[in-house]
XYZ file of C-alpha atoms in Angstrom:
713
model
C 0.000 0.000 0.000
C 1.338 3.440 -0.951
C 2.366 5.766 1.913
C 2.229 9.467 1.168
C 4.638 11.973 2.683
C 1.865 13.091 5.058
C 1.208 9.527 6.196
C 4.921 8.999 6.836
C 4.997 12.204 8.925
C 1.992 11.002 10.926
C 3.707 7.662 11.635
C 6.869 9.521 12.672
C 4.889 11.714 15.102
C 3.189 8.642 16.579
C 6.515 6.860 17.125
C 8.118 9.919 18.729
C 5.150 10.758 20.991
C 5.606 8.066 23.631
C 2.916 9.603 25.849
C 0.466 10.018 22.968
C -0.553 12.791 20.584
C -3.940 14.257 19.635
C -5.450 14.394 16.167
C -5.532 18.208 16.402
C -1.811 18.419 17.205
C -0.985 16.307 14.145
C -3.338 18.365 11.953
C -1.784 21.636 13.155
C 1.757 20.405 12.468
C 0.838 19.339 8.919
C -1.445 22.322 8.247
C -4.463 20.162 7.249
C -7.898 19.505 8.704
C -8.560 17.002 11.493
C -10.938 15.264 9.085
C -8.004 14.597 6.719
C -5.928 13.117 9.577
C -8.817 10.863 10.662
C -9.020 9.502 7.112
C -5.243 8.968 6.872
C -5.237 7.153 10.213
C -7.628 4.512 8.789
C -5.106 3.541 6.132
C -2.161 3.722 8.531
C -3.813 1.285 10.960
C -3.988 -1.347 8.202
C -0.275 -0.931 7.620
C 0.595 -1.065 11.352
C -0.780 -4.609 11.656
C 2.108 -5.806 9.465
C 4.445 -4.676 12.277
C 2.281 -6.073 15.104
C 1.551 -2.523 16.261
C -1.780 -0.969 17.240
C -3.167 2.488 17.966
C -4.802 3.049 21.341
C -7.290 5.899 21.679
C -7.189 7.419 25.184
C -9.432 10.234 26.367
C -7.421 13.398 27.039
C -4.281 11.829 25.579
C -5.210 11.098 21.972
C -3.473 8.400 19.972
C -0.768 6.189 21.388
C 1.268 3.646 19.434
C 1.592 0.347 21.320
C 3.692 -2.710 20.586
C 7.239 -4.006 20.873
C 10.020 -1.404 20.634
C 11.881 -3.528 18.080
C 8.871 -3.311 15.748
C 8.674 0.470 16.243
C 12.343 0.719 15.272
C 11.708 -1.382 12.148
C 8.819 0.902 11.228
C 10.889 4.044 11.783
C 13.669 2.652 9.594
C 11.124 1.970 6.872
C 9.925 5.578 6.711
C 13.350 7.201 7.054
C 15.705 4.810 5.237
C 17.212 5.104 1.755
C 18.372 8.062 -0.238
C 16.089 9.671 -2.828
C 15.500 7.320 -5.779
C 16.553 8.130 -9.310
C 13.614 7.719 -11.650
C 13.285 7.860 -15.406
C 10.816 10.560 -16.534
C 8.062 7.971 -17.166
C 8.715 6.197 -13.847
C 8.464 9.547 -12.102
C 5.220 10.298 -13.939
C 3.830 6.884 -12.989
C 4.652 7.643 -9.361
C 2.865 10.988 -9.669
C -0.197 9.232 -11.090
C -0.189 6.627 -8.328
C -0.128 9.389 -5.687
C -2.816 11.560 -7.273
C -5.177 8.681 -8.111
C -5.172 7.544 -4.477
C -5.555 10.958 -2.849
C -9.075 12.103 -1.970
C -8.098 15.767 -1.613
C -5.990 18.161 -3.718
C -2.219 17.852 -3.286
C 0.038 20.908 -3.314
C 2.756 21.168 -5.950
C 5.545 21.592 -3.408
C 4.308 18.472 -1.518
C 4.642 16.375 -4.682
C 8.089 17.823 -5.381
C 9.262 17.014 -1.853
C 7.690 13.571 -1.963
C 9.502 12.551 -5.149
C 12.676 14.518 -4.525
C 12.716 16.800 -7.573
C 12.092 20.479 -8.271
C 8.675 22.100 -8.564
C 9.452 22.901 -12.204
C 10.095 19.211 -12.940
C 6.810 18.191 -11.300
C 4.927 20.877 -13.223
C 6.392 19.599 -16.501
C 5.521 15.993 -15.604
C 1.936 16.971 -14.843
C 1.595 18.430 -18.329
C 2.771 15.154 -19.841
C 0.470 12.829 -17.863
C -2.655 14.813 -18.729
C -3.109 13.042 -22.099
C -2.720 9.661 -20.379
C -5.474 10.584 -17.910
C -7.782 11.774 -20.694
C -7.587 8.327 -22.329
C -9.456 7.100 -19.206
C -11.928 10.035 -19.286
C -10.248 11.519 -16.212
C -9.482 15.200 -15.740
C -6.606 16.813 -13.886
C -7.619 19.973 -12.032
C -4.767 22.407 -11.249
C -5.519 25.623 -9.375
C -3.283 28.030 -7.511
C -3.708 27.757 -3.728
C -5.945 24.714 -4.338
C -3.507 22.097 -5.519
C -3.724 19.245 -7.998
C -6.581 16.753 -8.112
C -7.744 14.029 -10.494
C -11.487 14.113 -11.069
C -13.658 11.483 -12.732
C -15.859 8.465 -12.134
C -14.599 5.872 -9.662
C -14.639 3.000 -12.256
C -12.365 5.075 -14.506
C -9.950 5.713 -11.639
C -9.789 1.999 -10.886
C -9.199 1.245 -14.546
C -6.309 3.721 -14.543
C -4.854 2.163 -11.380
C -5.045 -1.304 -12.944
C -3.250 -0.003 -16.027
C -0.496 1.470 -13.845
C -0.021 -1.933 -12.237
C 0.072 -3.822 -15.547
C 2.476 -1.234 -16.979
C 4.872 -1.809 -14.108
C 4.554 -5.544 -13.561
C 3.438 -8.376 -15.844
C 1.067 -11.101 -14.698
C 4.029 -13.483 -14.551
C 6.008 -11.066 -12.332
C 3.008 -10.469 -10.092
C 2.506 -14.212 -9.619
C 6.206 -14.480 -8.683
C 5.994 -11.515 -6.260
C 2.893 -12.940 -4.596
C 4.398 -16.412 -4.252
C 7.602 -14.953 -2.769
C 5.630 -12.685 -0.437
C 3.431 -15.598 0.683
C 6.470 -17.710 1.556
C 8.670 -14.965 3.083
C 6.026 -12.479 4.330
C 8.123 -9.616 3.033
C 8.283 -7.565 -0.127
C 11.621 -7.054 -1.822
C 12.762 -3.527 -2.644
C 12.600 -4.154 -6.390
C 9.049 -5.475 -6.115
C 8.059 -2.417 -4.073
C 9.472 -0.194 -6.803
C 7.533 -2.077 -9.464
C 4.215 -2.012 -7.634
C 4.568 1.621 -6.487
C 2.585 0.559 -3.403
C -0.501 0.560 -5.612
C -1.720 -2.727 -4.258
C -1.787 -4.137 -0.739
C -0.280 -7.606 -1.048
C -2.008 -8.782 2.134
C -5.331 -7.898 0.515
C -4.554 -9.557 -2.799
C -3.332 -12.734 -1.069
C -6.603 -12.956 0.879
C -8.521 -12.348 -2.355
C -6.576 -15.127 -4.075
C -7.291 -17.486 -1.158
C -10.995 -16.630 -1.480
C -10.959 -17.276 -5.234
C -9.150 -20.550 -4.695
C -11.739 -21.675 -2.134
C -14.605 -20.800 -4.456
C -13.049 -22.573 -7.413
C -12.346 -25.615 -5.233
C -16.058 -25.588 -4.354
C -16.951 -25.700 -8.049
C -17.188 -22.001 -8.984
C -16.173 -21.718 -12.675
C -13.415 -19.086 -12.368
C -11.127 -19.339 -15.381
C -7.405 -19.555 -14.611
C -6.597 -17.156 -17.435
C -8.578 -14.408 -15.697
C -7.386 -15.326 -12.193
C -4.706 -12.664 -11.714
C -6.665 -9.910 -13.437
C -9.728 -10.694 -11.336
C -7.640 -10.745 -8.153
C -6.189 -7.301 -8.959
C -9.657 -5.944 -9.800
C -11.119 -7.233 -6.530
C -8.159 -6.129 -4.413
C -8.368 -2.579 -5.734
C -12.141 -2.596 -5.153
C -11.742 -3.791 -1.540
C -9.017 -1.234 -0.853
C -11.020 1.606 -2.435
C -14.201 0.658 -0.550
C -12.237 0.645 2.718
C -11.059 4.153 1.883
C -14.649 5.252 1.247
C -14.238 5.433 -2.541
C -17.386 3.769 -3.868
C -18.975 3.602 -7.303
C -21.917 5.997 -7.341
C -23.722 5.441 -10.643
C -24.576 2.631 -13.019
C -22.775 2.134 -16.293
C -24.471 1.556 -19.621
C -25.761 -2.007 -19.866
C -26.111 -2.349 -16.082
C -29.611 -3.873 -16.245
C -28.476 -6.433 -18.810
C -25.635 -7.562 -16.552
C -28.098 -8.289 -13.699
C -29.679 -11.079 -15.777
C -26.460 -12.964 -16.522
C -24.977 -16.063 -14.908
C -21.878 -13.988 -14.216
C -23.905 -11.704 -11.955
C -25.009 -14.684 -9.876
C -21.392 -15.832 -9.653
C -20.341 -12.289 -8.683
C -22.901 -12.257 -5.841
C -21.453 -15.454 -4.395
C -17.942 -14.092 -4.742
C -18.768 -10.742 -3.138
C -20.556 -12.429 -0.221
C -17.376 -14.366 0.500
C -15.277 -11.183 0.274
C -17.606 -9.401 2.705
C -17.017 -12.211 5.206
C -13.248 -12.209 4.630
C -12.725 -8.448 4.984
C -15.678 -7.609 7.287
C -17.005 -4.933 4.914
C -20.304 -4.183 3.169
C -20.089 -4.209 -0.634
C -22.946 -2.404 -2.460
C -24.956 -4.061 -5.228
C -23.474 -1.753 -7.847
C -20.010 -3.112 -6.988
C -21.354 -6.634 -7.547
C -22.415 -5.600 -11.054
C -18.916 -4.330 -11.801
C -17.422 -7.632 -10.636
C -19.852 -9.375 -13.005
C -18.735 -7.079 -15.821
C -15.138 -8.075 -15.144
C -16.119 -11.758 -15.316
C -17.936 -11.123 -18.588
C -14.943 -9.230 -19.946
C -12.363 -11.781 -18.830
C -11.000 -14.402 -21.190
C -13.034 -17.561 -20.683
C -11.820 -20.933 -19.501
C -11.298 -23.774 -21.924
C -14.226 -25.897 -20.734
C -15.404 -27.116 -24.121
C -18.858 -25.535 -23.843
C -18.351 -22.579 -26.169
C -21.321 -23.251 -28.438
C -23.585 -23.969 -25.499
C -23.219 -20.463 -24.077
C -25.276 -17.340 -24.614
C -24.793 -15.611 -28.002
C -21.887 -17.900 -28.914
C -23.396 -19.246 -32.125
C -23.388 -15.835 -33.810
C -19.787 -15.371 -32.695
C -19.020 -18.889 -33.968
C -20.296 -17.975 -37.427
C -18.147 -14.857 -37.511
C -15.163 -16.813 -36.166
C -15.553 -19.359 -38.985
C -15.606 -16.545 -41.546
C -12.511 -15.057 -39.946
C -10.746 -18.432 -40.146
C -11.712 -18.763 -43.810
C -10.496 -15.253 -44.632
C -7.156 -15.635 -42.819
C -6.691 -19.113 -44.320
C -7.139 -17.779 -47.860
C -4.660 -14.935 -47.316
C -2.015 -17.072 -45.601
C -2.613 -20.074 -47.871
C -2.866 -22.352 -44.847
C -5.765 -24.815 -44.449
C -7.289 -23.757 -41.118
C -11.018 -24.287 -41.653
C -11.061 -27.774 -40.097
C -9.066 -26.779 -37.025
C -11.721 -27.168 -34.316
C -9.260 -26.135 -31.612
C -8.721 -22.802 -33.365
C -12.472 -22.245 -33.656
C -13.003 -22.989 -29.961
C -10.131 -20.721 -28.966
C -11.410 -17.838 -31.074
C -14.932 -18.101 -29.688
C -13.510 -18.280 -26.179
C -11.616 -15.045 -26.798
C -14.046 -13.155 -29.044
C -17.080 -13.395 -26.787
C -15.542 -11.477 -23.855
C -13.487 -9.314 -26.240
C -16.636 -7.987 -27.939
C -18.163 -7.337 -24.523
C -15.054 -5.386 -23.471
C -15.240 -3.242 -26.603
C -18.976 -2.707 -26.156
C -18.439 -1.495 -22.581
C -15.343 0.560 -23.384
C -13.205 -1.679 -21.149
C -9.512 -1.444 -21.978
C -7.273 -4.493 -22.194
C -3.497 -4.573 -21.813
C -1.384 -6.962 -23.864
C 2.178 -6.965 -22.516
C 3.365 -9.091 -25.446
C 2.089 -6.740 -28.168
C 5.522 -5.337 -29.149
C 6.945 -8.868 -29.495
C 3.879 -10.001 -31.473
C 4.126 -7.063 -33.882
C 7.820 -7.720 -34.404
C 7.736 -11.501 -34.675
C 4.424 -11.909 -36.496
C 4.103 -8.660 -38.469
C 2.605 -10.148 -41.698
C 0.084 -12.249 -39.777
C -0.795 -9.271 -37.539
C -1.578 -7.093 -40.573
C -3.515 -9.884 -42.284
C -5.739 -10.486 -39.264
C -6.276 -6.747 -38.830
C -7.553 -6.518 -42.415
C -9.801 -9.574 -42.021
C -11.301 -8.321 -38.741
C -12.425 -5.112 -40.470
C -14.277 -7.239 -43.055
C -15.886 -9.705 -40.635
C -16.647 -7.242 -37.815
C -17.402 -3.994 -39.719
C -19.235 -2.316 -36.827
C -16.522 -2.998 -34.248
C -13.235 -1.213 -33.698
C -10.600 -3.728 -32.603
C -7.614 -2.179 -30.772
C -4.147 -3.578 -31.516
C -4.133 -5.301 -28.115
C -7.091 -7.464 -29.155
C -5.567 -8.134 -32.590
C -2.439 -9.303 -30.773
C -4.379 -11.966 -28.900
C -6.017 -13.151 -32.134
C -2.549 -13.446 -33.696
C -1.592 -15.812 -30.884
C -4.551 -18.075 -31.653
C -3.869 -18.117 -35.389
C -0.103 -18.441 -34.870
C -0.744 -21.511 -32.753
C -2.985 -23.028 -35.449
C -0.501 -22.316 -38.246
C 2.313 -23.891 -36.240
C 0.056 -26.865 -35.537
C -0.719 -27.328 -39.234
C 2.988 -27.690 -40.024
C 4.058 -30.187 -37.375
C 3.918 -33.891 -36.927
C 4.195 -34.850 -33.430
C 6.256 -38.750 -29.565
C 7.324 -37.355 -23.682
C 4.627 -35.869 -21.692
C 4.703 -32.187 -20.771
C 2.808 -29.849 -18.466
C 2.509 -26.268 -19.731
C 1.707 -23.416 -17.339
C 0.857 -19.924 -18.598
C -0.904 -16.934 -17.051
C -1.699 -14.825 -20.125
C -4.488 -16.824 -21.673
C -5.534 -19.732 -23.851
C -3.809 -18.255 -26.891
C -0.446 -18.005 -25.117
C -0.778 -21.491 -23.677
C -1.647 -23.086 -27.010
C 0.998 -21.136 -28.892
C 3.669 -22.327 -26.451
C 2.349 -25.894 -26.631
C 2.385 -26.053 -30.423
C 5.841 -24.479 -30.613
C 7.067 -27.113 -28.181
C 5.606 -29.902 -30.295
C 7.063 -28.368 -33.454
C 10.538 -27.698 -32.101
C 10.755 -30.829 -29.949
C 8.891 -33.651 -31.738
C 9.560 -35.992 -28.804
C 6.981 -34.070 -26.742
C 3.445 -35.343 -27.117
C 0.338 -35.203 -24.986
C 0.673 -31.754 -23.457
C -1.450 -30.903 -20.400
C -2.333 -27.310 -19.445
C -2.422 -26.574 -15.706
C -2.917 -23.602 -13.395
C 0.005 -21.936 -11.643
C -2.243 -21.613 -8.585
C -3.355 -25.235 -8.467
C -0.317 -27.307 -9.448
C 1.529 -29.207 -6.723
C 4.590 -31.458 -6.873
C 2.590 -34.624 -6.322
C 0.429 -33.876 -9.394
C 3.417 -34.230 -11.728
C 3.831 -37.779 -13.102
C 7.329 -39.236 -13.454
C 9.068 -38.505 -16.747
C 7.094 -35.325 -17.390
C 8.658 -32.010 -18.369
C 7.145 -28.978 -16.623
C 7.433 -25.823 -18.741
C 6.133 -22.543 -17.362
C 6.020 -18.845 -18.252
C 5.467 -18.164 -14.533
C 8.044 -18.676 -11.751
C 7.030 -21.689 -9.632
C 8.315 -21.572 -6.065
C 7.140 -25.039 -5.018
C 7.846 -27.082 -8.189
C 11.207 -28.663 -8.971
C 12.373 -29.321 -11.613
C 10.806 -27.069 -14.252
C 11.798 -24.826 -17.155
C 10.981 -21.097 -17.021
C 10.504 -19.848 -20.587
C 9.202 -16.958 -22.655
C 5.770 -17.582 -24.250
C 7.429 -17.309 -27.673
C 10.058 -19.914 -26.723
C 13.455 -18.675 -27.860
C 15.981 -20.881 -29.669
C 18.139 -20.929 -26.528
C 15.188 -22.204 -24.464
C 14.387 -24.847 -27.078
C 18.003 -26.027 -27.013
C 17.979 -26.245 -23.191
C 14.814 -28.350 -23.109
C 15.906 -30.520 -26.034
C 19.332 -31.153 -24.509
C 17.729 -32.065 -21.188
C 15.361 -34.521 -22.856
C 18.130 -36.093 -24.926
C 20.579 -36.285 -22.046
C 18.014 -37.846 -19.744
C 16.712 -40.242 -22.411
C 13.456 -40.753 -20.456
C 14.411 -44.334 -19.790
C 14.552 -45.283 -16.094
C 16.810 -48.235 -16.843
C 19.399 -46.074 -18.625
C 19.596 -43.207 -16.143
C 23.138 -42.467 -15.041
C 24.631 -39.995 -12.632
C 26.457 -38.373 -15.515
C 23.213 -37.830 -17.423
C 21.528 -36.361 -14.379
C 24.497 -34.033 -13.808
C 24.437 -32.936 -17.459
C 20.741 -32.233 -17.283
C 21.194 -30.183 -14.117
C 23.885 -28.091 -15.790
C 21.795 -27.573 -18.911
C 18.657 -26.372 -17.130
C 20.399 -24.465 -14.305
C 18.413 -26.418 -11.784
C 18.327 -29.907 -10.301
C 16.649 -31.963 -13.029
C 16.943 -35.360 -11.401
C 13.704 -37.300 -11.458
C 13.181 -40.465 -9.431
C 12.153 -43.143 -11.877
C 10.445 -46.077 -10.252
C 8.737 -48.328 -12.737
C 6.162 -49.451 -10.189
C 4.778 -45.939 -9.785
C 4.926 -45.502 -13.564
C 2.831 -48.635 -14.046
C 0.367 -47.470 -11.412
C 0.074 -44.050 -13.041
C -0.337 -45.603 -16.489
C -3.045 -47.947 -15.213
C -4.968 -45.103 -13.565
C -4.679 -43.000 -16.706
C -5.960 -45.778 -18.974
C -8.902 -46.496 -16.678
C -9.754 -42.821 -16.489
C -9.614 -42.405 -20.266
C -11.768 -45.484 -20.798
C -14.291 -44.071 -18.338
C -14.494 -40.808 -20.314
C -14.988 -42.710 -23.590
C -17.695 -44.868 -22.020
C -19.516 -41.734 -20.787
C -19.250 -40.102 -24.191
C -20.546 -43.207 -25.999
C -23.517 -43.346 -23.646
C -24.274 -39.646 -24.204
C -24.128 -39.988 -27.999
C -26.445 -42.995 -27.873
C -28.898 -41.053 -25.678
C -28.928 -37.977 -27.936
C -29.517 -40.071 -31.056
C -32.209 -42.238 -29.476
C -34.215 -39.191 -28.327
C -33.796 -37.144 -31.514
C -36.969 -36.236 -33.388
C -38.397 -33.692 -35.824
C -41.902 -32.531 -34.906
C -44.291 -30.101 -36.610
C -46.235 -27.481 -34.659
C -49.441 -25.589 -35.484
C -49.681 -21.803 -35.343
C -48.962 -20.277 -31.920
C -50.152 -16.849 -30.819
C -46.848 -15.925 -29.186
C -43.315 -17.103 -28.662
C -44.005 -17.749 -24.967
C -46.914 -20.016 -25.866
C -44.674 -21.961 -28.241
C -41.960 -22.337 -25.586
C -44.508 -23.644 -23.070
C -45.724 -26.232 -25.609
C -42.174 -27.321 -26.456
C -41.332 -27.806 -22.772
C -44.600 -29.679 -22.152
C -43.818 -31.982 -25.078
C -40.493 -32.875 -23.457
C -42.231 -33.575 -20.148
C -44.770 -35.812 -21.881
C -41.823 -37.781 -23.289
C -40.410 -38.151 -19.727
C -37.274 -36.181 -20.639
C -37.858 -33.371 -18.131
C -39.498 -33.424 -14.697
C -41.029 -29.966 -14.629
C -41.966 -28.315 -17.920
C -42.784 -24.988 -16.216
C -39.239 -24.624 -14.885
C -37.775 -25.505 -18.273
C -40.074 -23.063 -20.088
C -39.182 -20.331 -17.610
C -35.455 -20.974 -18.147
C -35.880 -20.829 -21.935
C -37.823 -17.566 -21.731
C -35.193 -15.984 -19.500
C -32.521 -17.097 -21.928
C -34.372 -15.477 -24.831
C -34.638 -12.215 -22.856
C -30.852 -12.068 -22.608
C -30.408 -11.950 -26.375
C -31.804 -13.135 -29.704
C -31.621 -16.833 -30.556
C -32.343 -16.783 -34.280
C -29.237 -17.669 -36.315
C -28.414 -14.801 -38.717
C -28.610 -15.686 -42.405
C -30.771 -18.765 -41.776
C -34.379 -19.655 -40.980
C -33.256 -21.434 -37.801
C -33.278 -20.497 -34.117
C -31.310 -22.334 -31.433
C -33.103 -22.458 -28.077
C -30.990 -23.966 -25.328
C -30.757 -24.083 -21.566
C -29.455 -26.138 -18.657
C -31.823 -26.808 -15.783
C -32.236 -28.928 -12.648
C -35.554 -30.025 -14.153
C -33.775 -31.732 -17.080
C -32.734 -35.339 -16.515
C -31.643 -36.371 -20.016
C -29.765 -34.232 -22.542
C -31.690 -33.920 -25.809
C -31.415 -32.294 -29.218
C -34.664 -32.012 -31.178
C -35.931 -30.067 -34.208
C -39.335 -28.370 -34.314
C -40.917 -27.149 -37.571
C -43.427 -24.282 -37.421
C -46.555 -24.389 -39.578
C -46.178 -20.625 -39.990
C -42.860 -18.842 -39.676
C -42.293 -16.469 -36.743
C -40.344 -13.214 -36.605
C -37.770 -13.641 -33.833
C -34.871 -11.566 -32.632
C -31.589 -12.755 -34.076
C -28.227 -13.193 -32.392
C -27.207 -10.029 -34.220
C -30.256 -8.259 -32.677
C -31.928 -8.048 -36.105
C -35.443 -9.503 -36.619
C -35.215 -12.838 -38.451
C -37.883 -15.045 -40.010
C -37.704 -18.462 -38.323
C -39.240 -21.668 -39.694
C -37.514 -24.221 -37.497
C -36.451 -24.214 -33.851
C -33.560 -26.349 -32.700
C -34.098 -27.236 -29.040
C -31.163 -28.268 -26.894
C -31.693 -29.175 -23.219
C -29.165 -30.409 -20.677
C -28.915 -30.961 -16.918
C -27.676 -27.993 -14.873
C -24.856 -30.041 -13.308
C -23.128 -31.785 -16.169
C -19.746 -33.254 -16.975
C -17.208 -31.972 -19.484
C -17.982 -34.740 -21.983
C -21.606 -33.630 -22.127
C -20.787 -29.956 -22.601
C -18.286 -30.761 -25.333
C -20.790 -32.998 -27.118
C -23.545 -30.366 -27.172
C -21.016 -27.760 -28.273
C -20.041 -30.042 -31.142
C -23.691 -30.451 -32.217
C -24.205 -26.673 -32.084
C -21.116 -26.154 -34.234
C -22.360 -28.804 -36.651
C -25.434 -26.699 -37.450
C -23.300 -23.933 -38.969
C -20.434 -26.135 -40.170
C -21.159 -25.425 -43.832
C -23.856 -24.119 -46.172
C -24.849 -27.755 -46.773
C -25.291 -28.493 -43.064
C -27.396 -25.326 -42.670
C -29.563 -26.480 -45.612
C -30.058 -29.904 -44.059
C -31.201 -28.469 -40.728
C -33.435 -25.920 -42.512
C -35.209 -28.272 -44.932
C -34.149 -31.871 -44.271
C -36.617 -34.468 -43.008
C -36.142 -36.415 -39.779
C -34.219 -39.263 -41.456
C -31.851 -36.933 -43.310
C -30.967 -34.949 -40.174
C -30.644 -38.140 -38.095
C -28.264 -39.608 -40.692
C -26.148 -36.455 -40.575
C -26.042 -36.519 -36.767
C -25.220 -40.233 -36.685
C -22.369 -39.850 -39.196
C -20.820 -36.782 -37.538
C -21.152 -38.107 -33.988
C -19.453 -41.370 -34.988
C -16.589 -39.334 -36.453
C -16.476 -37.266 -33.261
C -16.232 -40.414 -31.105
C -13.479 -41.890 -33.318
C -11.509 -38.644 -33.036
C -11.766 -38.791 -29.245
C -10.639 -42.444 -29.278
C -7.618 -41.587 -31.420
C -6.620 -38.850 -28.982
């Protein structure tokens, strides 16, 4: 947490006043109001707990600092030690921003100059330069003689600016490393303090991370790729709320957010935070947490096509793949992994752009340099496919990572297990994985894991761990750049070759060579018994997944039907009849609950598929026992809202129902069926006009291929 010059003076007065000191005495010495001192004291008390010190309030005496003398000495050394730092102009300007964004009252020019250790003229010049940066966040700097300097603007904009300051100073990888080091040592190194500019209270963020970990362990779907960003967002919110800085007004789209699943998840998360920090968090703050969840990159759970509005995005993603494939002369259209990755990224990306939420891509310079032709190609294609959207370069950069991964994958032929750990997103993770497989053909069967969840006992023998994030509790592992330099490739390759991955051939010399190559102790205990046990468990687990998938496919096919419906007066009436039909077939237990869920889903956004006469109605509910996919033909077409929010004439409704609590195999299967609908112009035609037998034959053929693909994997 940042300590201003005034706060340091207050702490100094408290340490020196052994008999106590009043608020008024402190205010008089610093020439500010008692109200200002009261507010500063609140923040100081949080900091004092780190030194096992407390403030006693005694009538007639004022404030008295209590605790061990050794801790008071440590605290005094903290606020008086070190000579003035030398900053680059931009570092100095970042420090100015961090001070002004956290102050609730105007700050005098001479105070800032003294705080940073430069002249008033230098500070004045820096203030001129940071004004444009502030305006990019719709914030205004107010400078008045005898008033001071103050940053004015909405609280969400200030938090956005603070987050940007943090990401400018420290990458997600560095922050993970700082947090892990701080958790183990309970202290913050000087370099880390410089990087964070005291913008974030590490005690707060560690508690937030513990809360997130508990929720995810209890089944809350918090994506790993948004973990750090969400933790920073929540930590800043908690700190700002404690300081009395609350969001006062709703943003555009607030009402829409209240109806989303993310809002329900945000409520559960906020309730836990209220318990952890003993604070009250207003409803409007819950909505902003939900907006962050909506704007975060989604987890790779295989359910992309079974989510709200994803089918429209899927169609655009397919067009984007086609366009980029034509320009790069690489066959990408059948790369299902690329399609899933793009949908996973595009859905929250479009929401971010719609809400004016900024995203920071620390790898953008490297992407532009290393993938310049592909970057420009994708930028051109995005303009064609998304004409009404303005994609910033940061978003284009993430798309490049997805396409770069796919292009690399199309060139390679992959034979050693590996665990890949990244913090920057699905695109980064997949790009690193495919580069590994390309550069080191011996690696096959890569698993992606979370830096926050992985433990030593989760790593099977003879598995290489490769991470873009420092791992304090894992040994051995390779720390690499997401783009995997030639030097890093050589290190990993030499380790693999020197070790030979054969427990019977392992020698001390090989182990020593490997240790020298990787700069760490790369000696793995190789006991064939544990290998056999692990292999047996893996085979049984895989067979179980295949058995589940086979059963699901059989169920979907056996319950498939095409049914015609007479004219209905309204969409709600039609939905009620569709749900009742499923109940009559003993596929759902309560048709009213299912109908209600379908209606609520339609309220969130249109379900008609643009450019077709089809609409995809889908939901997951506790009232659904058996997953089904059915087609319903209307005697008279209906005008329904499309996924692009345009009215669309619909002649057939595709109905997809699934249990609320469902396994990954089920979600992936329904996602596959959804994708099948828009796979090609021929598949669209079949679903629009085909009879029951024709559609069943298509489903049977494609689902058999899907099962075979899973078996081959």
